Amino acid sequence: MSGFDNLNTDFYQSSYSVEDQNQAGYGYSNSNNENPYNKPYGQYDYSQPMAYASPGMMQPQQPYTGQIFQPSQTYTPSPAQSMYSSSFDDEPPLLEELGINFDHIWQKTLTVLHPMKVADGSIMNETDLAGPMVFCLAFGATLLLSGKIQFGYVYGISAIGCLGMYCLLNLMSMTGVSFGCVASVLGYCLLPMILLSSFAVLLSLQGMVGIILTAAIIGWCSLSASKIFISALAMDGQQLLVAYPCALLYGVFALISVF
């Protein structure tokens, strides 16, 4: 037993003590007032940042102030959204995209109703078929009021006449013309023929008065059409050459109205 006592005594004998740990641990002082870890629970001042002796240790974070980051309320649209919004604002109206411009339709109608008025070549050179379609329907409707169902003849003669005038004007003019422009001009100049078919509903056009009225309407339509073609195609001095085939075309419509 004495051997075990000597072994235990030798095993526990050491020069290390707990007090030496407080003095040499991490560079803190051994004073209770200076060492924050020696304070009892509940007395530690958490608002004071701890100073670490080692420069490689992590620095303490700033104390929480209770302020939450609030983003600004300004909204800046994305480039795609701004592009789409600007493109929608810059788009023309739907009727104008479809080729229906009421201002130009009204100006062309006034030009046809006033044969002596100078035509605007820039407006007359447009491919506008909205007005001609309305005038063709109105011409067929007035013929229907007089008991003549001639819608097929109206559209058939119009198509053949437009094709013939298209070939003729391309041979006569230096700049050339499109088929849509020819159809637009001939359709607008059909407006006086609607007046003739309206008179046919009220009175007979097979007498002398009807012949004179029919000749005047044919001259009105051909004069307006030739004036517009001359101004749009810059064919100075060729109005009579253009007015003759136009008179032949509108003469066929007049025959439908009279007989």
CSV table of C-alpha atoms in Angstrom, one decimal:
chain,number,residue,atom,x,y,z
A,1,MET,CA,0.0,0.0,0.0
A,2,SER,CA,2.9,2.3,0.7
A,3,GLY,CA,4.0,1.9,-2.9
A,4,PHE,CA,0.6,3.0,-4.3
A,5,ASP,CA,0.6,6.0,-2.0
A,6,ASN,CA,4.0,7.1,-3.3
A,7,LEU,CA,2.8,6.6,-6.9
A,8,ASN,CA,-0.3,8.7,-6.4
A,9,THR,CA,1.7,11.4,-4.7
A,10,ASP,CA,4.2,11.5,-7.5
A,11,PHE,CA,1.5,11.5,-10.1
A,12,TYR,CA,-0.3,14.6,-8.8
A,13,GLN,CA,2.7,16.6,-7.9
A,14,SER,CA,3.0,19.5,-10.5
A,15,SER,CA,4.0,23.1,-10.6
A,16,TYR,CA,0.8,24.1,-12.6
A,17,SER,CA,-1.9,25.9,-10.6
A,18,VAL,CA,-5.3,27.5,-11.5
A,19,GLU,CA,-4.1,30.9,-10.4
A,20,ASP,CA,-1.4,30.8,-13.0
A,21,GLN,CA,-4.0,30.1,-15.7
A,22,ASN,CA,-5.8,33.4,-14.8
A,23,GLN,CA,-2.6,35.3,-15.1
A,24,ALA,CA,-1.4,33.8,-18.4
A,25,GLY,CA,-4.6,33.1,-20.2
A,26,TYR,CA,-5.1,35.2,-23.4
A,27,GLY,CA,-3.4,38.3,-22.1
A,28,TYR,CA,-6.1,39.4,-19.7
A,29,SER,CA,-5.2,40.9,-16.3
A,30,ASN,CA,-5.8,39.0,-13.1
A,31,SER,CA,-7.9,41.7,-11.5
A,32,ASN,CA,-11.6,41.0,-11.1
A,33,ASN,CA,-12.4,44.6,-12.0
A,34,GLU,CA,-10.5,44.4,-15.3
A,35,ASN,CA,-11.4,40.9,-16.3
A,36,PRO,CA,-14.9,40.8,-17.6
A,37,TYR,CA,-15.2,37.0,-17.4
A,38,ASN,CA,-14.7,37.1,-13.6
A,39,LYS,CA,-17.9,39.1,-13.0
A,40,PRO,CA,-20.9,37.2,-11.7
A,41,TYR,CA,-23.9,36.4,-14.0
A,42,GLY,CA,-26.2,39.4,-14.6
A,43,GLN,CA,-23.5,42.0,-13.8
A,44,TYR,CA,-21.6,41.9,-17.1
A,45,ASP,CA,-21.9,45.1,-19.2
A,46,TYR,CA,-22.8,43.8,-22.7
A,47,SER,CA,-22.8,47.3,-24.2
A,48,GLN,CA,-19.1,47.6,-23.8
A,49,PRO,CA,-17.0,46.1,-26.6
A,50,MET,CA,-14.4,43.6,-25.5
A,51,ALA,CA,-10.8,44.4,-26.3
A,52,TYR,CA,-8.8,41.5,-27.5
A,53,ALA,CA,-5.1,41.4,-27.1
A,54,SER,CA,-4.4,39.3,-30.1
A,55,PRO,CA,-4.5,41.3,-33.4
A,56,GLY,CA,-5.6,38.2,-35.4
A,57,MET,CA,-8.8,37.8,-33.4
A,58,MET,CA,-12.2,38.9,-34.9
A,59,GLN,CA,-13.3,42.4,-34.0
A,60,PRO,CA,-16.7,42.7,-32.2
A,61,GLN,CA,-19.7,43.8,-34.3
A,62,GLN,CA,-21.4,47.1,-33.8
A,63,PRO,CA,-24.3,47.1,-31.4
A,64,TYR,CA,-27.8,46.8,-32.9
A,65,THR,CA,-29.5,50.2,-33.1
A,66,GLY,CA,-33.0,48.9,-34.0
A,67,GLN,CA,-33.1,50.5,-37.4
A,68,ILE,CA,-34.3,48.4,-40.4
A,69,PHE,CA,-33.3,49.1,-43.9
A,70,GLN,CA,-36.1,50.5,-45.9
A,71,PRO,CA,-35.8,50.7,-49.7
A,72,SER,CA,-36.7,53.9,-51.5
A,73,GLN,CA,-40.2,54.1,-53.1
A,74,THR,CA,-39.0,55.3,-56.4
A,75,TYR,CA,-39.7,52.9,-59.3
A,76,THR,CA,-37.7,52.8,-62.4
A,77,PRO,CA,-39.2,50.8,-65.3
A,78,SER,CA,-37.1,48.2,-67.0
A,79,PRO,CA,-35.7,48.9,-70.5
A,80,ALA,CA,-38.2,46.4,-72.0
A,81,GLN,CA,-41.1,48.1,-70.3
A,82,SER,CA,-40.0,51.6,-71.3
A,83,MET,CA,-39.5,50.4,-74.9
A,84,TYR,CA,-42.9,48.8,-75.1
A,85,SER,CA,-44.6,51.9,-73.6
A,86,SER,CA,-42.9,54.3,-76.0
A,87,SER,CA,-43.7,52.0,-79.0
A,88,PHE,CA,-47.4,51.9,-78.0
A,89,ASP,CA,-47.5,55.7,-77.7
A,90,ASP,CA,-45.8,56.2,-81.1
A,91,GLU,CA,-48.1,53.8,-83.0
A,92,PRO,CA,-50.5,55.3,-85.5
A,93,PRO,CA,-54.3,54.7,-85.1
A,94,LEU,CA,-55.7,51.4,-86.2
A,95,LEU,CA,-57.7,52.9,-89.1
A,96,GLU,CA,-54.6,54.6,-90.4
A,97,GLU,CA,-52.7,51.3,-90.3
A,98,LEU,CA,-55.5,49.7,-92.3
A,99,GLY,CA,-55.3,52.5,-94.9
A,100,ILE,CA,-58.5,54.2,-93.8
A,101,ASN,CA,-57.8,58.0,-93.4
A,102,PHE,CA,-61.1,60.0,-93.2
A,103,ASP,CA,-59.3,63.2,-93.9
A,104,HIS,CA,-57.9,62.0,-97.2
A,105,ILE,CA,-61.2,60.4,-98.1
A,106,TRP,CA,-62.9,63.7,-97.6
A,107,GLN,CA,-60.3,65.6,-99.6
A,108,LYS,CA,-60.5,63.1,-102.5
A,109,THR,CA,-64.3,63.4,-102.4
A,110,LEU,CA,-64.2,67.2,-102.6
A,111,THR,CA,-61.7,66.9,-105.5
A,112,VAL,CA,-64.1,64.7,-107.4
A,113,LEU,CA,-67.1,66.9,-106.7
A,114,HIS,CA,-65.2,70.0,-107.9
A,115,PRO,CA,-63.7,69.1,-111.3
A,116,MET,CA,-62.0,72.5,-111.7
A,117,LYS,CA,-60.2,72.2,-108.4
A,118,VAL,CA,-56.5,71.4,-108.5
A,119,ALA,CA,-55.8,67.9,-107.2
A,120,ASP,CA,-53.1,67.2,-104.7
A,121,GLY,CA,-50.9,64.6,-106.3
A,122,SER,CA,-49.4,63.3,-103.0
A,123,ILE,CA,-52.8,62.4,-101.7
A,124,MET,CA,-54.2,61.1,-104.9
A,125,ASN,CA,-51.3,58.8,-105.4
A,126,GLU,CA,-52.3,56.7,-102.3
A,127,THR,CA,-53.8,53.3,-102.5
A,128,ASP,CA,-57.0,53.9,-100.7
A,129,LEU,CA,-59.8,51.4,-101.5
A,130,ALA,CA,-62.1,52.2,-98.6
A,131,GLY,CA,-63.9,55.1,-100.4
A,132,PRO,CA,-64.2,53.2,-103.7
A,133,MET,CA,-65.8,50.2,-102.0
A,134,VAL,CA,-68.3,52.4,-100.3
A,135,PHE,CA,-69.2,54.2,-103.6
A,136,CYS,CA,-69.5,50.9,-105.5
A,137,LEU,CA,-71.9,49.6,-102.8
A,138,ALA,CA,-73.9,52.9,-102.9
A,139,PHE,CA,-74.1,52.7,-106.7
A,140,GLY,CA,-75.4,49.1,-106.6
A,141,ALA,CA,-77.8,50.1,-103.8
A,142,THR,CA,-79.3,52.9,-105.9
A,143,LEU,CA,-79.6,50.6,-108.9
A,144,LEU,CA,-81.4,48.1,-106.5
A,145,LEU,CA,-83.9,50.8,-105.6
A,146,SER,CA,-84.9,51.2,-109.2
A,147,GLY,CA,-85.4,47.4,-109.5
A,148,LYS,CA,-82.0,46.5,-111.1
A,149,ILE,CA,-79.9,43.9,-109.3
A,150,GLN,CA,-76.6,44.6,-111.0
A,151,PHE,CA,-74.0,44.2,-108.2
A,152,GLY,CA,-72.1,41.5,-110.3
A,153,TYR,CA,-71.9,43.8,-113.3
A,154,VAL,CA,-70.7,46.7,-111.3
A,155,TYR,CA,-67.8,44.8,-109.7
A,156,GLY,CA,-67.0,43.0,-113.0
A,157,ILE,CA,-66.9,46.1,-115.1
A,158,SER,CA,-64.9,47.9,-112.4
A,159,ALA,CA,-62.3,45.2,-112.4
A,160,ILE,CA,-61.9,45.1,-116.2
A,161,GLY,CA,-61.9,48.9,-116.5
A,162,CYS,CA,-59.2,49.2,-113.7
A,163,LEU,CA,-57.0,46.6,-115.5
A,164,GLY,CA,-57.3,48.3,-118.8
A,165,MET,CA,-56.6,51.8,-117.4
A,166,TYR,CA,-53.6,50.3,-115.5
A,167,CYS,CA,-52.0,49.0,-118.7
A,168,LEU,CA,-52.8,52.2,-120.6
A,169,LEU,CA,-51.4,54.6,-117.9
A,170,ASN,CA,-48.2,52.5,-117.5
A,171,LEU,CA,-47.7,52.9,-121.3
A,172,MET,CA,-48.3,56.6,-121.3
A,173,SER,CA,-46.6,57.8,-118.1
A,174,MET,CA,-42.8,57.9,-117.5
A,175,THR,CA,-43.1,57.1,-113.7
A,176,GLY,CA,-45.6,54.3,-113.8
A,177,VAL,CA,-48.6,53.7,-111.6
A,178,SER,CA,-49.8,50.9,-109.3
A,179,PHE,CA,-53.0,49.0,-109.8
A,180,GLY,CA,-54.3,50.1,-106.4
A,181,CYS,CA,-53.9,53.8,-107.3
A,182,VAL,CA,-55.8,53.3,-110.5
A,183,ALA,CA,-58.6,51.5,-108.7
A,184,SER,CA,-58.7,54.1,-106.0
A,185,VAL,CA,-59.0,57.0,-108.5
A,186,LEU,CA,-61.6,55.3,-110.7
A,187,GLY,CA,-63.7,54.3,-107.6
A,188,TYR,CA,-63.7,57.9,-106.2
A,189,CYS,CA,-64.7,59.3,-109.6
A,190,LEU,CA,-67.8,57.0,-109.6
A,191,LEU,CA,-69.5,59.3,-107.1
A,192,PRO,CA,-71.3,61.4,-109.8
A,193,MET,CA,-72.6,58.2,-111.3
A,194,ILE,CA,-74.4,57.6,-108.0
A,195,LEU,CA,-76.3,60.8,-108.5
A,196,LEU,CA,-77.4,59.6,-111.9
A,197,SER,CA,-78.6,56.3,-110.6
A,198,SER,CA,-80.5,58.2,-107.9
A,199,PHE,CA,-82.2,60.3,-110.5
A,200,ALA,CA,-83.2,57.1,-112.2
A,201,VAL,CA,-85.2,56.1,-109.2
A,202,LEU,CA,-87.3,59.2,-109.4
A,203,LEU,CA,-87.7,59.7,-113.2
A,204,SER,CA,-87.0,58.0,-116.5
A,205,LEU,CA,-83.7,58.8,-118.1
A,206,GLN,CA,-84.6,57.5,-121.6
A,207,GLY,CA,-85.9,60.9,-122.8
A,208,MET,CA,-84.0,64.0,-123.9
A,209,VAL,CA,-83.5,65.2,-120.4
A,210,GLY,CA,-82.1,61.8,-119.4
A,211,ILE,CA,-79.7,61.8,-122.3
A,212,ILE,CA,-78.4,65.3,-121.5
A,213,LEU,CA,-78.1,64.5,-117.8
A,214,THR,CA,-76.3,61.2,-118.6
A,215,ALA,CA,-73.8,62.9,-120.9
A,216,ALA,CA,-73.1,65.6,-118.3
A,217,ILE,CA,-72.5,62.9,-115.6
A,218,ILE,CA,-70.1,61.0,-117.9
A,219,GLY,CA,-68.2,64.1,-118.7
A,220,TRP,CA,-68.0,65.0,-115.0
A,221,CYS,CA,-66.6,61.5,-114.1
A,222,SER,CA,-64.1,61.4,-116.9
A,223,LEU,CA,-62.9,65.0,-116.3
A,224,SER,CA,-62.3,64.3,-112.6
A,225,ALA,CA,-60.5,61.1,-113.2
A,226,SER,CA,-58.2,62.5,-115.9
A,227,LYS,CA,-57.4,65.5,-113.8
A,228,ILE,CA,-56.3,63.3,-110.9
A,229,PHE,CA,-54.3,61.0,-113.1
A,230,ILE,CA,-52.5,64.0,-114.7
A,231,SER,CA,-51.6,65.5,-111.3
A,232,ALA,CA,-50.5,62.3,-109.7
A,233,LEU,CA,-48.4,61.0,-112.7
A,234,ALA,CA,-47.1,64.4,-113.9
A,235,MET,CA,-48.6,63.9,-117.4
A,236,ASP,CA,-48.9,67.5,-118.5
A,237,GLY,CA,-50.8,68.1,-121.7
A,238,GLN,CA,-52.3,64.6,-121.9
A,239,GLN,CA,-55.6,65.1,-120.1
A,240,LEU,CA,-57.7,64.6,-123.2
A,241,LEU,CA,-55.9,61.3,-124.0
A,242,VAL,CA,-56.6,60.1,-120.5
A,243,ALA,CA,-60.2,61.4,-120.4
A,244,TYR,CA,-61.3,59.4,-123.5
A,245,PRO,CA,-60.8,55.9,-122.0
A,246,CYS,CA,-62.3,57.1,-118.7
A,247,ALA,CA,-65.4,58.3,-120.6
A,248,LEU,CA,-65.8,54.9,-122.2
A,249,LEU,CA,-65.6,53.2,-118.9
A,250,TYR,CA,-68.1,55.5,-117.2
A,251,GLY,CA,-70.3,55.3,-120.3
A,252,VAL,CA,-70.9,51.6,-119.5
A,253,PHE,CA,-72.0,52.4,-116.0
A,254,ALA,CA,-74.3,55.1,-117.4
A,255,LEU,CA,-75.9,52.5,-119.7
A,256,ILE,CA,-76.6,50.3,-116.7
A,257,SER,CA,-78.2,53.2,-114.9
A,258,VAL,CA,-80.4,54.3,-117.9
A,259,PHE,CA,-81.5,50.9,-119.2
